[in-house]
Structure formats: C-alpha cells, structure tokens
Coordinates of C-alpha atoms in Angstrom, one line a residue:
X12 CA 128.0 73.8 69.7
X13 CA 130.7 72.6 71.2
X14 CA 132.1 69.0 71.1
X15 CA 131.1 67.7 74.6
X16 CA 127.2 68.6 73.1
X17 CA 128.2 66.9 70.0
X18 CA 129.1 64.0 72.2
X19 CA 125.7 63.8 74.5
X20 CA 123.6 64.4 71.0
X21 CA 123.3 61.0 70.1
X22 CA 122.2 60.1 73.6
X23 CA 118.4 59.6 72.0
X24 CA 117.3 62.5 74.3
X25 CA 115.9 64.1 71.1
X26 CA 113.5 61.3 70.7
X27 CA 112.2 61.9 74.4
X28 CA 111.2 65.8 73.3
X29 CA 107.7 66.9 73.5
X30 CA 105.6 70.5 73.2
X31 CA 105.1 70.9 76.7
X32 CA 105.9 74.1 76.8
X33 CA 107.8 75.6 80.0
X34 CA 106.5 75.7 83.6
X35 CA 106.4 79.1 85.0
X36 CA 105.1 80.4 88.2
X37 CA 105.1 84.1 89.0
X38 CA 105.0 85.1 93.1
X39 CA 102.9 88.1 94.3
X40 CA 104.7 91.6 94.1
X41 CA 103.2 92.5 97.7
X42 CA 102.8 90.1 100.4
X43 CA 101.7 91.8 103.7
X44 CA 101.6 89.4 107.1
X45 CA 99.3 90.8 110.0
X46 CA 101.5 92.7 112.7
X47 CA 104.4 92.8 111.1
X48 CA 104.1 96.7 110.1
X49 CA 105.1 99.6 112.1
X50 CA 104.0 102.7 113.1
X51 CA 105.5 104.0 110.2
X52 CA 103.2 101.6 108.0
X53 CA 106.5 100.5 106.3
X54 CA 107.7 96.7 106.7
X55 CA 109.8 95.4 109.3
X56 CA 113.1 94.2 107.7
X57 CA 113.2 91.1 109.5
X58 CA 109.7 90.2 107.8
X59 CA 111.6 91.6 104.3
X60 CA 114.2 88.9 105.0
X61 CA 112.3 86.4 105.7
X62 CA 110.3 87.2 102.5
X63 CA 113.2 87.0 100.2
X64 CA 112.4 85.2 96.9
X65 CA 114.6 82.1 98.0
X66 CA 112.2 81.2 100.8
X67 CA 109.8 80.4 97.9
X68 CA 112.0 77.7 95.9
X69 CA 109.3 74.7 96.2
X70 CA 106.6 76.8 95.3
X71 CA 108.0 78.3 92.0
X72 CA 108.5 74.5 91.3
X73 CA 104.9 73.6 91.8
X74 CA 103.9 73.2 87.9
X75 CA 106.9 70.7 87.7
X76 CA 105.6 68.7 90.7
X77 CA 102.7 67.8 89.5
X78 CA 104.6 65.9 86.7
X79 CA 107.4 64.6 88.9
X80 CA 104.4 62.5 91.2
X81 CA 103.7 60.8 88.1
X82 CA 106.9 59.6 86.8
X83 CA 109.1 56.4 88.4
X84 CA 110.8 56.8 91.8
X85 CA 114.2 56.6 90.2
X86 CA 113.4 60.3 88.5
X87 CA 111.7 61.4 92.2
X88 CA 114.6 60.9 93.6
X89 CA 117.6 62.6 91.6
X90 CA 114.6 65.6 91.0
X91 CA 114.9 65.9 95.3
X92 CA 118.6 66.1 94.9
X93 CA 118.6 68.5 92.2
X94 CA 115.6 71.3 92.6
X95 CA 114.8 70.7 96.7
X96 CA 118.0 70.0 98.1
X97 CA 119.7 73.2 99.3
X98 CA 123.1 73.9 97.3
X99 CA 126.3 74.9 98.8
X100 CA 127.1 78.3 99.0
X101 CA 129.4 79.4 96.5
X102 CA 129.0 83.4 96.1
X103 CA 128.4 84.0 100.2
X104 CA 129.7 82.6 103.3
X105 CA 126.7 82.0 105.8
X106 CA 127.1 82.5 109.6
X107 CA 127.3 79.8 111.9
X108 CA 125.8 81.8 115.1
X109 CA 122.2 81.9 115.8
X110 CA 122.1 85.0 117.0
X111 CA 123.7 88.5 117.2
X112 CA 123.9 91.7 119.6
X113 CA 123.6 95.0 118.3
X114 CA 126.6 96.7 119.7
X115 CA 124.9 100.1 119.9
X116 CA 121.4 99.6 121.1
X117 CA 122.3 96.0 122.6
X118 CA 119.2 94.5 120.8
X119 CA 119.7 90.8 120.1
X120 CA 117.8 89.6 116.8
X121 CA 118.3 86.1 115.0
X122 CA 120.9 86.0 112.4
X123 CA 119.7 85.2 108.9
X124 CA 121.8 83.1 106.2
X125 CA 120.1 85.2 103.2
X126 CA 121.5 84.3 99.3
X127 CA 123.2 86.5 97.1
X128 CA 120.7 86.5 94.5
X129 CA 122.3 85.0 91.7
X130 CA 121.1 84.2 88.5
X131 CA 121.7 81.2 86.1
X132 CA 121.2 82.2 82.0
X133 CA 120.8 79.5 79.4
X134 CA 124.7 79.4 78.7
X135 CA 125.4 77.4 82.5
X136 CA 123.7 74.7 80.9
X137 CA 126.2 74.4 78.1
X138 CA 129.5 74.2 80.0
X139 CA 130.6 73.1 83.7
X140 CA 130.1 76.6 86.1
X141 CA 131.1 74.6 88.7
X142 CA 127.6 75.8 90.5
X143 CA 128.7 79.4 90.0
X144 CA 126.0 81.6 88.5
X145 CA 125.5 85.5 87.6
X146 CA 125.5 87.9 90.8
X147 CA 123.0 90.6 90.5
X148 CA 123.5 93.5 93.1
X149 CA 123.8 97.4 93.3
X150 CA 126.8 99.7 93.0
X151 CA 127.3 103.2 94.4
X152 CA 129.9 105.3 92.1
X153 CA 129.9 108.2 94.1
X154 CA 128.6 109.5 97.4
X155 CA 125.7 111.3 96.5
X156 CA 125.0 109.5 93.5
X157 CA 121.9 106.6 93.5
X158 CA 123.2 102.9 93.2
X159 CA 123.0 101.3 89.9
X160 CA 122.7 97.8 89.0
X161 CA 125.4 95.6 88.6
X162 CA 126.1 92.1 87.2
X163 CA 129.2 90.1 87.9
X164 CA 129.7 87.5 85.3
X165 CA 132.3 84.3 86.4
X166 CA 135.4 84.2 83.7
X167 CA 134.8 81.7 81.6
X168 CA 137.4 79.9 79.5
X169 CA 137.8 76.6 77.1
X170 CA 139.2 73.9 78.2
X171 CA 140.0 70.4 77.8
X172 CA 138.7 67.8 80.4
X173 CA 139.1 64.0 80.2
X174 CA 136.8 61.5 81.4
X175 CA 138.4 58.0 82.9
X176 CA 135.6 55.7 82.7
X177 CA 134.5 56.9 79.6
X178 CA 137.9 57.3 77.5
X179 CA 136.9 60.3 76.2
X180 CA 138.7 64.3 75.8
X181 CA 136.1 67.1 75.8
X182 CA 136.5 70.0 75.1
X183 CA 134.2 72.3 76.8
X184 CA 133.4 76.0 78.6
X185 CA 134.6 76.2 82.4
X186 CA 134.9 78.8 85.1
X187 CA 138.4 78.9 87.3
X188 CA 136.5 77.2 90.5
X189 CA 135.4 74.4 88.0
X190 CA 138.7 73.4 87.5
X191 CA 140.0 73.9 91.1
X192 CA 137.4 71.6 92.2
X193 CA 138.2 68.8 89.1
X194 CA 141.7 68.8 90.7
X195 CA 140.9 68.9 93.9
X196 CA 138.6 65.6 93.2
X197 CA 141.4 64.2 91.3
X198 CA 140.0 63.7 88.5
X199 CA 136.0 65.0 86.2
X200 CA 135.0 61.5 87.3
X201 CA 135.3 61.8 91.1
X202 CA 134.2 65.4 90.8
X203 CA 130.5 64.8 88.7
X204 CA 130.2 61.8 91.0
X205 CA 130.9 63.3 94.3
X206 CA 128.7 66.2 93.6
X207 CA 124.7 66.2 93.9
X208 CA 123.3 67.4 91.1
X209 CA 122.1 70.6 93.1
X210 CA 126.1 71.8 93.0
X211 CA 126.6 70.9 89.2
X212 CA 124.1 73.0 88.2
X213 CA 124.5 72.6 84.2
X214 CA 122.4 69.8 82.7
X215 CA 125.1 69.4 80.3
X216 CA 127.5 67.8 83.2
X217 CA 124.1 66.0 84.7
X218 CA 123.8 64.1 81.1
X219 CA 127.3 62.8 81.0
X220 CA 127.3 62.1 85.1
X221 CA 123.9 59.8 83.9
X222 CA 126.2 58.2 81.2
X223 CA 129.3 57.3 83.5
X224 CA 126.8 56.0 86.1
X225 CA 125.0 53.8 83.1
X226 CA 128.6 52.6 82.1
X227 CA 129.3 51.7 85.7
X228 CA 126.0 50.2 86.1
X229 CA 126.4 48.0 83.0
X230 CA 130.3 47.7 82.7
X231 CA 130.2 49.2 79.2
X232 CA 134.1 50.5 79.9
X233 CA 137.6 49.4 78.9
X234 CA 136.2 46.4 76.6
X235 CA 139.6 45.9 75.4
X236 CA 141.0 45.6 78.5
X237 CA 139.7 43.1 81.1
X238 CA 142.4 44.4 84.4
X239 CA 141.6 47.6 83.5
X240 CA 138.1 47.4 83.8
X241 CA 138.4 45.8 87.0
X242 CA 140.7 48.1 88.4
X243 CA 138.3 50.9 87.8
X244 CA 135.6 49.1 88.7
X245 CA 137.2 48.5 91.9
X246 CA 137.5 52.2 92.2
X247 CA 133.9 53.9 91.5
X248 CA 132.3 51.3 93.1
X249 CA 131.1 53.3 95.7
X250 CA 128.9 55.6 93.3
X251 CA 127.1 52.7 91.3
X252 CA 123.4 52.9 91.5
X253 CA 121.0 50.7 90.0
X254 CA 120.5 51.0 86.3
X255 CA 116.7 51.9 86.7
X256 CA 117.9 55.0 88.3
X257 CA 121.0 55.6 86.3
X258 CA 118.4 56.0 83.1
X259 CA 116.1 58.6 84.7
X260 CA 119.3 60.8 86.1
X261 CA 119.9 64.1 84.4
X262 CA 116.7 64.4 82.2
X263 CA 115.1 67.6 82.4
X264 CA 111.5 67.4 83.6
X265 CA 110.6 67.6 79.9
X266 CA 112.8 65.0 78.8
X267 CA 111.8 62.8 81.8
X268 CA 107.6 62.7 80.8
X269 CA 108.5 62.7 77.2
X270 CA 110.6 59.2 78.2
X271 CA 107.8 58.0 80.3
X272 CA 105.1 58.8 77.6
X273 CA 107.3 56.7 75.0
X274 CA 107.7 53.8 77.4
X275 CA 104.4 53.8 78.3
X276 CA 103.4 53.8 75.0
X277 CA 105.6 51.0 74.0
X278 CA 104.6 49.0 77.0
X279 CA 100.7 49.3 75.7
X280 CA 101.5 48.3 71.9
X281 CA 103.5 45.2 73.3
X282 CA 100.4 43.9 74.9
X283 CA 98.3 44.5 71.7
X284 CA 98.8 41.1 69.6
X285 CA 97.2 40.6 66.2
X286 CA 94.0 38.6 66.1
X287 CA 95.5 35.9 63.6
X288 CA 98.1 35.3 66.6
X289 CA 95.5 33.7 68.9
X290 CA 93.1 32.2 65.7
X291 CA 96.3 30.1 64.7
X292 CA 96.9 29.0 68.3
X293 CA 92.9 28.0 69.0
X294 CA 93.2 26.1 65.3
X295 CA 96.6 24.2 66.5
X296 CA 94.8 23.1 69.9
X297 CA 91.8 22.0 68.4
X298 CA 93.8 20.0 65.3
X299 CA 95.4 19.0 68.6
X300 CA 92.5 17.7 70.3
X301 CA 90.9 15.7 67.3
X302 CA 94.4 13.7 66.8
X303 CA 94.6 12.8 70.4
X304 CA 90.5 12.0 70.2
X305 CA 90.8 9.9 67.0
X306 CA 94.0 8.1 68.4
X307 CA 91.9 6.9 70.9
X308 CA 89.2 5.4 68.8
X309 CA 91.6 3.6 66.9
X310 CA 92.9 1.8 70.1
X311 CA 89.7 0.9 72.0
X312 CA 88.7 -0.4 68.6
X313 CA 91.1 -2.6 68.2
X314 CA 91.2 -4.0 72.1
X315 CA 87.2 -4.9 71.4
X316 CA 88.2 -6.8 68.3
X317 CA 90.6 -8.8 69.9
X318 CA 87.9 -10.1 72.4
X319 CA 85.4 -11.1 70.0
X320 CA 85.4 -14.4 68.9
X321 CA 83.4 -13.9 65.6
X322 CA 85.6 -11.4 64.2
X323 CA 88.0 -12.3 61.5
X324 CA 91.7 -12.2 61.5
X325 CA 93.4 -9.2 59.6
X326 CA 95.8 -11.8 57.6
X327 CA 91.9 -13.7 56.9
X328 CA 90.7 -10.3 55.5
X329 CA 93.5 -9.3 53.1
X330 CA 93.4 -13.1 51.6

C-alpha cells in the first residue's frame, strides 16, 4: 500500500462498506439486425462498427442505475460525469470529417470515431494513469504468420506529488502523461480540479479531488495562516461546489449506498425518542397546570373576602 492510500484510509470510507457484491452485466455474443447481411450471409462492417462494445456503455451500467435513482442528486450528478460522460481520447485521435471517399471505387461512407479498446485492471485505481489504460490489439510477426494478441502496458513510475490546498507530499504510482498534464496544469490541484472525473479515471485521485473540494468547501486549509488561506482561496474559487455535493464526490457506487444506508439509518434512530422523554414532559405540564389552577383559587378567594362585611380580619384571627 502506498502512502497516498495510507492517507485516504482514515477517510471513514471503511465504515460506508457493505456485501453488495459487484454489478455485472454480460452483452449477447451475436446480435443480428434485419437487412444488414449480404449475399454472402456475412455482416456488413459498417453494422460491425457500429456494434462495437463501446456503443453499449449505459447498458453495461444498468445494475448500477438502479442504485444511482435512489441516492441524493449530489451523487447523480458526479456519477453522469464519471460513467456517462464520454472521456477524452487518449490512445486514438478521432477524425473530424463526416465523411470519406473511397479513392478506388469512389464510394463515400460515414466516417466512424471507433475506440481503441482499452482496458483498465484493478492497479489504475491505486495510482494516477492520467486516464491511460491497457491497449488490447493484434500483432502480425511475420507475413504468413496469424496475428497474435498483444497488450501495451503505459510505464509506470513512483513519484512524488504535492498537494497545495492540502499541505501534503504523496508519494504515489504515475504514468509519463500524468505528470505532463500535472505540469501543464501548474500544479495536482488545478489538474484533479480541472478534470471530470471521466478523465481521472482512478478512484484513488477521485477520493482526494472529494477531499480538496470538502476543504475548499469548508475552509479546513492553512489554519495557521490567515493571508494564506485567503490567497488560495482567492485562487480555487472557481471549483468550489457545495458541501452536500463535495461529500457524495468520488464514492464508488458501493460506497455511495452504503453512505446513504448509514444516514438513513441514523436519520430514523434520531426521530425514535425514549418513552420516559415525553412521560416527564406530560408530568411537568400537568404539575404546571395545577400551580397556575391553584394560584388562582387563592386570589379570587381572597378578592370575595375582602367584600364581605361578616368576615373577620386576618390580624382578628391570629389574636
């Protein structure tokens, strides 16, 4: 474990965990669409691009959404920003024109922005990738010889980032473009800020993004230094969002029901009060009531005595 995990530990996510096991959702091996075979009964290419596993990225989600609809608008809204909202392209540059002549057969045909399918293992989630993932494709080693699979791993490296709001040096696993784009950002701050959460990819950088923005929120920085707060206040301004939204940014869709289930929870057993609560209340009204009845009495009591001419002086009485 490395020490920016050690850091976000004792960010009582742990409490939030539950058994809900993980949300998987497999898509059909063959899906066939009415006139798009030829005469050759194969499958038009076009129709095999637009098939491409991509295309599908709400619906392998579709378990998840069912959980999202229930949880606070402040979750809805960074889940749209980090499972729906496209990401940039990182391993492929996609073509601006709409469409393309064949140079040969002059045929024109739409040109399709298709994905490099990439893949995104367990270990992006402990370090900053910078949204780069693992590139599956095919290699041909010889002319006659049948491509073979191929992965292409980013080079990953330790290193040493420091974060300005929070005062902090982590030390943590990052690819070449991660850095480049730290720099170019001037700064992780800027950088985790700037970026949705579609392009940080790691929920390791999504945690400590959700704990800058609650220390902007709630100007929990530079305690010891009043103009410094200021000044960086003054600076990341621009990226503070309301502290109901700040606590549900970066959770996991696990995390995020386990949080809900606890609030809820808590919000239930705060309207439960003990019965002796409201007895002792009723018995303080009512001891209430018989002082202000019995005062009263005493008054009206001592008004009719005062008109009667046949009653005897108190000073009479106690001689």
């Amino acid at each position: 474990m490395n020490k920016i995990s050690k850091l976000l530990k004792n960010d009582n996510l742990d409490a939030w965990s539950s058994k809900l096991g993980t949300f998987q959702l497999g898509l059909p091996t063959q899906v066939k669409i009415q006139g798009s075979e030829n005469k050759m009964g194969s499958v038009n290419p076009g129709v095999k691009a637009l098939l491409h596993p991509a295309r599908f990225k709400r619906i392998l989600n579709v378990r998840d959404l069912k959980h999202v609809e229930k949880l606070p608008v402040g979750y809805q809204k960074f889940y749209k920003e980090w499972r729906e909202r496209e990401p940039e392209p990182v391993h492929w540059i996609p073509r601006q024109e709409k469409w393309e002549r064949n140079a040969e057969t002059g045929e024109v045909k739409p040109v399709q922005n298709i994905p490099i399918p990439t893949k995104y293992p367990h270990q992006v989630h402990d370090g900053l990738w910078g949204g780069e993932g693992v590139v599956q494709g095919l290699v041909k080693k010889a002319k006659y010889r049948s491509p073979v699979p191929r992965f292409w791993v980013p080079k990953l490296q330790e290193s040493v980032v420091y974060s300005e709001i929070l005062d902090k040096y982590m030390e943590i696993v990052v690819t070449e473009r991660a850095l480049r784009l730290i720099d170019e950002n001037f700064g992780l701050d800027n950088y985790l800020l700037k970026t949705p959460a579609c392009d940080i990819q790691s929920l390791t950088a999504l945690k400590l993004k959700r704990r800058i923005l609650l220390a902007l929120a709630n100007k929990d920085f530079s305690h010891g230094d009043v103009k410094r707060q200021e000044e960086l206040y003054e600076k990341y301004k621009q990226y503070v969002v309301p502290r109901e939204e700040a606590e549900w940014y970066g959770l996991s869709v696990k995390e995020a029901v386990a949080r809900f289930n606890v609030l809820e929870k808590n919000a239930k057993a705060a309207e439960i009060k003990p019965l002796k609560y409201q007895l002792r209340l009723d018995l303080l009204q009512s001891l209430d009531q018989v002082t202000v009845t019995s005062a009263k009495e005493e008054k009206s009591s001592s008004w009719m005595s005062k008109l009667n001419p046949f009653s005897k002086p108190e000073n009479a009485e106690k001689s």
